[in-house]
PDB file of C-alpha atoms in Angstrom:
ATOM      1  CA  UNK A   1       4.279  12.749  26.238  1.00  0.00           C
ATOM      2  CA  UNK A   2       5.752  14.231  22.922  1.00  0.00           C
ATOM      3  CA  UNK A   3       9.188  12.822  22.503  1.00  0.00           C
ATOM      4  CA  UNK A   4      11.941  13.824  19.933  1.00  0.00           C
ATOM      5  CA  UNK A   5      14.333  10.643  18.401  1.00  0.00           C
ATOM      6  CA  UNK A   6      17.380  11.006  16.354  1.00  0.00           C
ATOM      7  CA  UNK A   7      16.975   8.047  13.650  1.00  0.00           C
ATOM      8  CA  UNK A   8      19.651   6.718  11.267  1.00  0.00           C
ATOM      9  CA  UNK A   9      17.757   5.872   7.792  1.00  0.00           C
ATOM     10  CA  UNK A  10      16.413   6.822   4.751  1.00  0.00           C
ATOM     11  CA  UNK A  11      14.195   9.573   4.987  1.00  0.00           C
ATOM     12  CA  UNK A  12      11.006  10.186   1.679  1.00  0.00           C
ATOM     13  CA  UNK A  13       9.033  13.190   1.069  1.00  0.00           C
ATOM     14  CA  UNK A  14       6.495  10.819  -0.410  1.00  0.00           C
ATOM     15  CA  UNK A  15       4.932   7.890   0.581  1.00  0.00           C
ATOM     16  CA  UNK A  16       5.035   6.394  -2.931  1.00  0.00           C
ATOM     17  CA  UNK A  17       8.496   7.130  -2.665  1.00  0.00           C
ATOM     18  CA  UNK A  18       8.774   4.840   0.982  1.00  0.00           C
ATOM     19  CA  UNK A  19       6.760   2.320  -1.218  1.00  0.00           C
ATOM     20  CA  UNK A  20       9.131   2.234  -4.087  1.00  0.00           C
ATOM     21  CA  UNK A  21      12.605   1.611  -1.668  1.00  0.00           C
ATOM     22  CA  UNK A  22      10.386  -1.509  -0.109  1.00  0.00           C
ATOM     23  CA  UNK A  23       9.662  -3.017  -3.742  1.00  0.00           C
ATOM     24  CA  UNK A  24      13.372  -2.351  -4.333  1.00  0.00           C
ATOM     25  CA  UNK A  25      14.343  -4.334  -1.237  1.00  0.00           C
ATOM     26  CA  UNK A  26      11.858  -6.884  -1.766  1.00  0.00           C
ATOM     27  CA  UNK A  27      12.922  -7.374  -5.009  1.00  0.00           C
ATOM     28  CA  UNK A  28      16.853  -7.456  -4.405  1.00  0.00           C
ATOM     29  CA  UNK A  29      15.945  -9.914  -1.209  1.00  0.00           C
ATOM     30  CA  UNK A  30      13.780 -12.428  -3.860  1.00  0.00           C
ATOM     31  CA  UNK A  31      10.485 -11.376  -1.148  1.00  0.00           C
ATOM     32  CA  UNK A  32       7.843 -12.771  -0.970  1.00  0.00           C
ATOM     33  CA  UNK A  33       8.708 -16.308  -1.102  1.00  0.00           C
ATOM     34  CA  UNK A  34       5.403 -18.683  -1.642  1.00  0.00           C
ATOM     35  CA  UNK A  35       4.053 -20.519   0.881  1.00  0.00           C
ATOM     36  CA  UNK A  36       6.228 -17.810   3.388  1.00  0.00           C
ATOM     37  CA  UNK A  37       4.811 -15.480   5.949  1.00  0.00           C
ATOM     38  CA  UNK A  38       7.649 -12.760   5.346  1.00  0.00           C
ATOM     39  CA  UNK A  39       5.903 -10.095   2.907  1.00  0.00           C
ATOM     40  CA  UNK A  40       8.430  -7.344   2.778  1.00  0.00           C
ATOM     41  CA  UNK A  41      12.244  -7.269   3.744  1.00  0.00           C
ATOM     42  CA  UNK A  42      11.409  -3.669   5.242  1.00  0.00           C
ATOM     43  CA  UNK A  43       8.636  -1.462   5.882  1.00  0.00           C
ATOM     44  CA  UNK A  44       8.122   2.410   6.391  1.00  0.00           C
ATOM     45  CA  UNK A  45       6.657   4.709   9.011  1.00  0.00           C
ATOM     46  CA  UNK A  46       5.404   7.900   8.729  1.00  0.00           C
ATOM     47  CA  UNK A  47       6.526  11.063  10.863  1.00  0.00           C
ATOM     48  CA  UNK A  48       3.076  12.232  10.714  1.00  0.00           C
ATOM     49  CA  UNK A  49       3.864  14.690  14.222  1.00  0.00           C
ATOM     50  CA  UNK A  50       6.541  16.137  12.096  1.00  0.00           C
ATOM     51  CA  UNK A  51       5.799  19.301  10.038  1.00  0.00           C
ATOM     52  CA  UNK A  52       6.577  18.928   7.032  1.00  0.00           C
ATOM     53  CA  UNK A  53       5.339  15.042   7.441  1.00  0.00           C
ATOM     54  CA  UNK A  54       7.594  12.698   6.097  1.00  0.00           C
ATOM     55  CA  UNK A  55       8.074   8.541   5.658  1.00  0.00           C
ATOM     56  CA  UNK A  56      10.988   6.809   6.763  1.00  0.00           C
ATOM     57  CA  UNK A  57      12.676   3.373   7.005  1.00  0.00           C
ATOM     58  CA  UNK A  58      15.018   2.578  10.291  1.00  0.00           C
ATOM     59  CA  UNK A  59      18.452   1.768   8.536  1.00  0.00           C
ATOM     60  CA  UNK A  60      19.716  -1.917   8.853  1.00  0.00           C
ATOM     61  CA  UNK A  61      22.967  -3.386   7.320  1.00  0.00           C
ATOM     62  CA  UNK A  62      20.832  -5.027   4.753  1.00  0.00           C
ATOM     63  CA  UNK A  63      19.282  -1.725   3.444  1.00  0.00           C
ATOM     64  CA  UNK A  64      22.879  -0.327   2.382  1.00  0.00           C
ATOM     65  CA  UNK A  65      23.705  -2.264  -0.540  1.00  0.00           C
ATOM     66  CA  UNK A  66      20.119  -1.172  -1.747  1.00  0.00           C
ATOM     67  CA  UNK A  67      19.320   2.064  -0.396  1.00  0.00           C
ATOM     68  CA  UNK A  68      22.806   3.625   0.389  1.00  0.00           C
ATOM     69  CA  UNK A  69      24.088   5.448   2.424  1.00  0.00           C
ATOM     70  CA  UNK A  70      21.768   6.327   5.717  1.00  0.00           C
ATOM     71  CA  UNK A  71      20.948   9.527   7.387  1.00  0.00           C
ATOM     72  CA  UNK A  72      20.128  10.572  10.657  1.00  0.00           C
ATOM     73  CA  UNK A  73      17.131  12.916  11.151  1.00  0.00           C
ATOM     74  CA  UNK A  74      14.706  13.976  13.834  1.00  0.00           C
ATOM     75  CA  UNK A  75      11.161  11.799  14.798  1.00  0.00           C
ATOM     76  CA  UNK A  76       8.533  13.354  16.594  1.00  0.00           C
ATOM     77  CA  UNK A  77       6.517  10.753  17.909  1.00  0.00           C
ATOM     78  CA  UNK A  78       3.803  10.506  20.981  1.00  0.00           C
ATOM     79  CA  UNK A  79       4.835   8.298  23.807  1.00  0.00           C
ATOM     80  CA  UNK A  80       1.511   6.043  24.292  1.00  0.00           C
ATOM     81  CA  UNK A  81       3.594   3.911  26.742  1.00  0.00           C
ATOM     82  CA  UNK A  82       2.217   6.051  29.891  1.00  0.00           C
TER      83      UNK A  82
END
């Protein structure tokens, strides 16, 4: 089933652009740590059902005082849970 989500985030036209907010987050959150299993302090996901296609990260608290502000926008996504 085909299923349409509003999501608050932060919403790229690029995936180097998804890529690039990560290292920012990572690098404001002192990630990775050695010797630590936590690699990134976020990580993207791609609206690939969505035309154009687009990356996105869901917002958390811990995003604004890196990223911003959030917006909401639309995810297309198939639900495999059936």
């Amino acid at each position: 089933m085909i299923i349409m989500q509003l999501i608050n985030g932060y919403k790229y036209t690029t995936e180097q652009e998804a890529q690039s907010a990560v290292t920012l987050c990572n690098q404001y959150y002192g990630i990775p740590i050695e010797g630590d299993t936590t690699e990134n302090w976020c990580m993207y996901q791609i609206a690939e059902l969505n035309t154009p296609i687009f990356w996105y990260i869901i917002f958390d608290e811990s995003l604004l005082v890196v990223l911003g502000e959030s917006t909401e926008f639309e995810v297309i996504y198939e639900d495999l849970s059936e």
